[in-house]
mmCIF file of C-alpha atoms and ligand atoms in Angstrom:
data_model
loop_
_atom_site.group_PDB
_atom_site.id
_atom_site.type_symbol
_atom_site.label_atom_id
_atom_site.label_comp_id
_atom_site.label_asym_id
_atom_site.label_seq_id
_atom_site.Cartn_x
_atom_site.Cartn_y
_atom_site.Cartn_z
ATOM 1 C CA MET A 159 4.051 -18.828 1.356
ATOM 2 C CA ASP A 160 1.372 -17.873 3.834
ATOM 3 C CA CYS A 161 1.187 -14.158 3.023
ATOM 4 C CA ILE A 162 -2.175 -12.412 3.136
ATOM 5 C CA PHE A 163 -1.179 -9.733 0.613
ATOM 6 C CA CYS A 164 0.151 -12.362 -1.839
ATOM 7 C CA LYS A 165 -3.290 -13.968 -1.535
ATOM 8 C CA ILE A 166 -4.977 -10.617 -2.150
ATOM 9 C CA ALA A 167 -2.660 -10.019 -5.148
ATOM 10 C CA SER A 168 -3.611 -13.399 -6.634
ATOM 11 C CA GLY A 169 -7.328 -12.879 -5.948
ATOM 12 C CA GLU A 170 -7.515 -15.805 -3.510
ATOM 13 C CA ILE A 171 -8.629 -13.321 -0.845
ATOM 14 C CA PRO A 172 -11.047 -10.659 -2.143
ATOM 15 C CA SER A 173 -10.337 -6.947 -1.917
ATOM 16 C CA LYS A 174 -12.022 -3.746 -2.983
ATOM 17 C CA LYS A 175 -9.759 -2.776 -5.848
ATOM 18 C CA VAL A 176 -8.873 0.745 -6.916
ATOM 19 C CA TYR A 177 -6.292 -0.088 -9.588
ATOM 20 C CA GLU A 178 -4.640 -3.219 -10.922
ATOM 21 C CA ASP A 179 -2.142 -4.146 -13.577
ATOM 22 C CA GLY A 180 0.363 -6.954 -14.054
ATOM 23 C CA ASP A 181 2.809 -5.605 -11.490
ATOM 24 C CA MET A 182 0.752 -3.971 -8.744
ATOM 25 C CA LEU A 183 -2.576 -3.816 -6.982
ATOM 26 C CA ALA A 184 -4.214 -0.927 -5.110
ATOM 27 C CA PHE A 185 -7.109 -1.726 -2.780
ATOM 28 C CA TYR A 186 -8.958 -0.160 0.124
ATOM 29 C CA ASP A 187 -7.604 -0.816 3.623
ATOM 30 C CA ILE A 188 -9.995 -2.932 5.686
ATOM 31 C CA ASN A 189 -9.460 -0.702 8.737
ATOM 32 C CA PRO A 190 -9.283 2.840 7.332
ATOM 33 C CA MET A 191 -7.180 5.391 9.223
ATOM 34 C CA ALA A 192 -8.428 8.291 7.081
ATOM 35 C CA LYS A 193 -11.533 9.031 5.047
ATOM 36 C CA VAL A 194 -9.737 7.502 2.067
ATOM 37 C CA HIS A 195 -7.161 4.802 2.864
ATOM 38 C CA VAL A 196 -5.712 2.765 0.020
ATOM 39 C CA LEU A 197 -2.900 0.211 0.078
ATOM 40 C CA VAL A 198 -0.629 -0.231 -2.925
ATOM 41 C CA ILE A 199 1.363 -3.461 -3.220
ATOM 42 C CA PRO A 200 3.683 -5.046 -5.742
ATOM 43 C CA LYS A 201 2.333 -8.420 -6.890
ATOM 44 C CA THR A 202 5.785 -9.884 -6.308
ATOM 45 C CA HIS A 203 6.472 -10.626 -2.667
ATOM 46 C CA ILE A 204 8.961 -8.254 -1.031
ATOM 47 C CA ASP A 205 8.946 -8.184 2.805
ATOM 48 C CA ASN A 206 9.317 -4.434 3.215
ATOM 49 C CA ILE A 207 11.526 -1.506 2.176
ATOM 50 C CA ASP A 208 14.593 -3.388 3.445
ATOM 51 C CA GLY A 209 13.896 -6.020 0.785
ATOM 52 C CA ILE A 210 14.088 -3.584 -2.137
ATOM 53 C CA ASN A 211 17.209 -4.028 -4.266
ATOM 54 C CA ALA A 212 18.540 -3.373 -7.769
ATOM 55 C CA GLU A 213 16.872 -6.552 -9.084
ATOM 56 C CA ASN A 214 13.327 -5.827 -7.855
ATOM 57 C CA SER A 215 13.133 -2.045 -7.605
ATOM 58 C CA ALA A 216 11.471 -1.562 -11.015
ATOM 59 C CA CYS A 217 8.068 -2.489 -9.555
ATOM 60 C CA VAL A 218 8.563 0.080 -6.790
ATOM 61 C CA ALA A 219 9.392 2.780 -9.337
ATOM 62 C CA LYS A 220 6.302 1.760 -11.264
ATOM 63 C CA ILE A 221 4.149 2.023 -8.120
ATOM 64 C CA PHE A 222 5.390 5.555 -7.473
ATOM 65 C CA GLY A 223 4.775 6.425 -11.109
ATOM 66 C CA LYS A 224 1.117 5.486 -10.612
ATOM 67 C CA MET A 225 0.605 6.885 -7.098
ATOM 68 C CA GLY A 226 -1.101 10.124 -8.173
ATOM 69 C CA GLU A 227 -3.370 8.315 -10.614
ATOM 70 C CA ILE A 228 -4.375 5.810 -7.909
ATOM 71 C CA ALA A 229 -5.091 8.580 -5.385
ATOM 72 C CA LYS A 230 -7.253 10.332 -7.971
ATOM 73 C CA ALA A 231 -9.086 7.098 -8.828
ATOM 74 C CA ALA A 232 -9.897 6.727 -5.107
ATOM 75 C CA GLY A 233 -11.462 10.194 -5.129
ATOM 76 C CA ILE A 234 -8.604 12.121 -3.513
ATOM 77 C CA THR A 235 -8.473 15.644 -4.899
ATOM 78 C CA ASN A 236 -6.670 17.773 -2.331
ATOM 79 C CA GLY A 237 -3.435 16.030 -1.387
ATOM 80 C CA TYR A 238 -2.466 12.846 0.364
ATOM 81 C CA ARG A 239 0.191 11.190 2.519
ATOM 82 C CA VAL A 240 2.135 8.047 1.546
ATOM 83 C CA ILE A 241 3.481 5.865 4.357
ATOM 84 C CA SER A 242 5.340 2.554 4.398
ATOM 85 C CA ASN A 243 5.968 0.996 7.787
ATOM 86 C CA CYS A 244 9.210 -1.011 7.793
ATOM 87 C CA GLY A 245 9.993 -3.342 10.659
ATOM 88 C CA ARG A 246 9.129 -3.643 14.300
ATOM 89 C CA ASP A 247 9.594 -0.111 15.613
ATOM 90 C CA ALA A 248 7.440 1.189 12.765
ATOM 91 C CA LYS A 249 4.779 -1.382 13.733
ATOM 92 C CA GLN A 250 4.685 -3.114 10.361
ATOM 93 C CA SER A 251 1.933 -5.716 10.769
ATOM 94 C CA VAL A 252 1.800 -7.316 7.311
ATOM 95 C CA MET A 253 5.156 -8.511 5.993
ATOM 96 C CA HIS A 254 4.527 -7.751 2.331
ATOM 97 C CA LEU A 255 5.712 -4.374 1.069
ATOM 98 C CA HIS A 256 2.846 -1.905 0.934
ATOM 99 C CA PHE A 257 2.355 1.823 0.653
ATOM 100 C CA HIS A 258 -0.517 3.446 2.504
ATOM 101 C CA ILE A 259 -2.207 6.333 0.678
ATOM 102 C CA LEU A 260 -4.111 8.475 3.186
ATOM 103 C CA GLY A 261 -6.330 11.374 2.191
ATOM 104 C CA GLY A 262 -9.848 12.488 1.418
ATOM 105 C CA GLU A 263 -9.800 14.868 4.379
ATOM 106 C CA GLU A 264 -7.416 17.168 6.215
ATOM 107 C CA LEU A 265 -5.027 14.769 7.944
ATOM 108 C CA PRO A 266 -4.106 14.951 11.628
ATOM 109 C CA GLU A 267 -0.645 15.699 12.940
ATOM 110 C CA ARG A 268 2.339 14.535 10.972
ATOM 111 C CA LEU A 269 5.180 12.286 12.069
ATOM 112 C CA ALA A 270 7.451 13.163 9.170
HETATM 113 P P1 AMP B 452 0.981 -2.102 8.357
HETATM 114 O O1 AMP B 452 0.535 -2.020 9.787
HETATM 115 O O2 AMP B 452 1.693 -0.902 7.859
HETATM 116 O O3 AMP B 452 1.719 -3.404 8.098
HETATM 117 O O4 AMP B 452 -0.349 -2.113 7.491
HETATM 118 C C1 AMP B 452 -1.119 -3.255 7.244
HETATM 119 C C2 AMP B 452 -2.467 -2.766 6.834
HETATM 120 O O5 AMP B 452 -3.149 -3.811 6.200
HETATM 121 C C3 AMP B 452 -3.357 -2.320 8.006
HETATM 122 O O6 AMP B 452 -3.722 -0.957 7.817
HETATM 123 C C4 AMP B 452 -4.561 -3.261 7.913
HETATM 124 O O7 AMP B 452 -5.773 -2.625 8.229
HETATM 125 C C5 AMP B 452 -4.510 -3.701 6.469
HETATM 126 N N1 AMP B 452 -5.120 -4.981 6.177
HETATM 127 C C6 AMP B 452 -4.893 -6.169 6.799
HETATM 128 N N2 AMP B 452 -5.605 -7.148 6.226
HETATM 129 C C7 AMP B 452 -6.303 -6.571 5.209
HETATM 130 C C8 AMP B 452 -7.236 -7.069 4.224
HETATM 131 N N3 AMP B 452 -7.596 -8.355 4.179
HETATM 132 N N4 AMP B 452 -7.757 -6.185 3.356
HETATM 133 C C9 AMP B 452 -7.410 -4.875 3.394
HETATM 134 N N5 AMP B 452 -6.530 -4.359 4.268
HETATM 135 C C10 AMP B 452 -5.987 -5.193 5.169
HETATM 136 ZN ZN1 ZN B 453 3.418 -11.553 0.060
#
């Protein structure tokens, strides 16, 4: 499958890693929208939140169980925002489930 985040997960495309284990990878966004901008992905391909189901949700639970540790490893000390864009109206641009961690500064206005 021609998926850029699958290639990043496998190491075929390099990334600046923050955290990695057998199930997930956290790496810096190439086009940061905040002082600290990390993406967290499951290594298994899931298109987006709509693709999460009872069979594959364990990796998502594991990602959320590590979120604070990943934010801290990226140097975030004073709070952060987690965003996952799902589908066209949300302007999802990479069709592999990912969670943006934004922080490292006081964030601008909120949408949620
Ligand atoms: P979204 O628009 O929510 O689908 O987010 C996709 C994110 O992936 C964007 O913030 C991009 O800057 C980021 N991105 C795309 N390609 C790469 C890459 N090769 N390395 C790191 N981040 C990337
Ligand atoms: Zn993928």
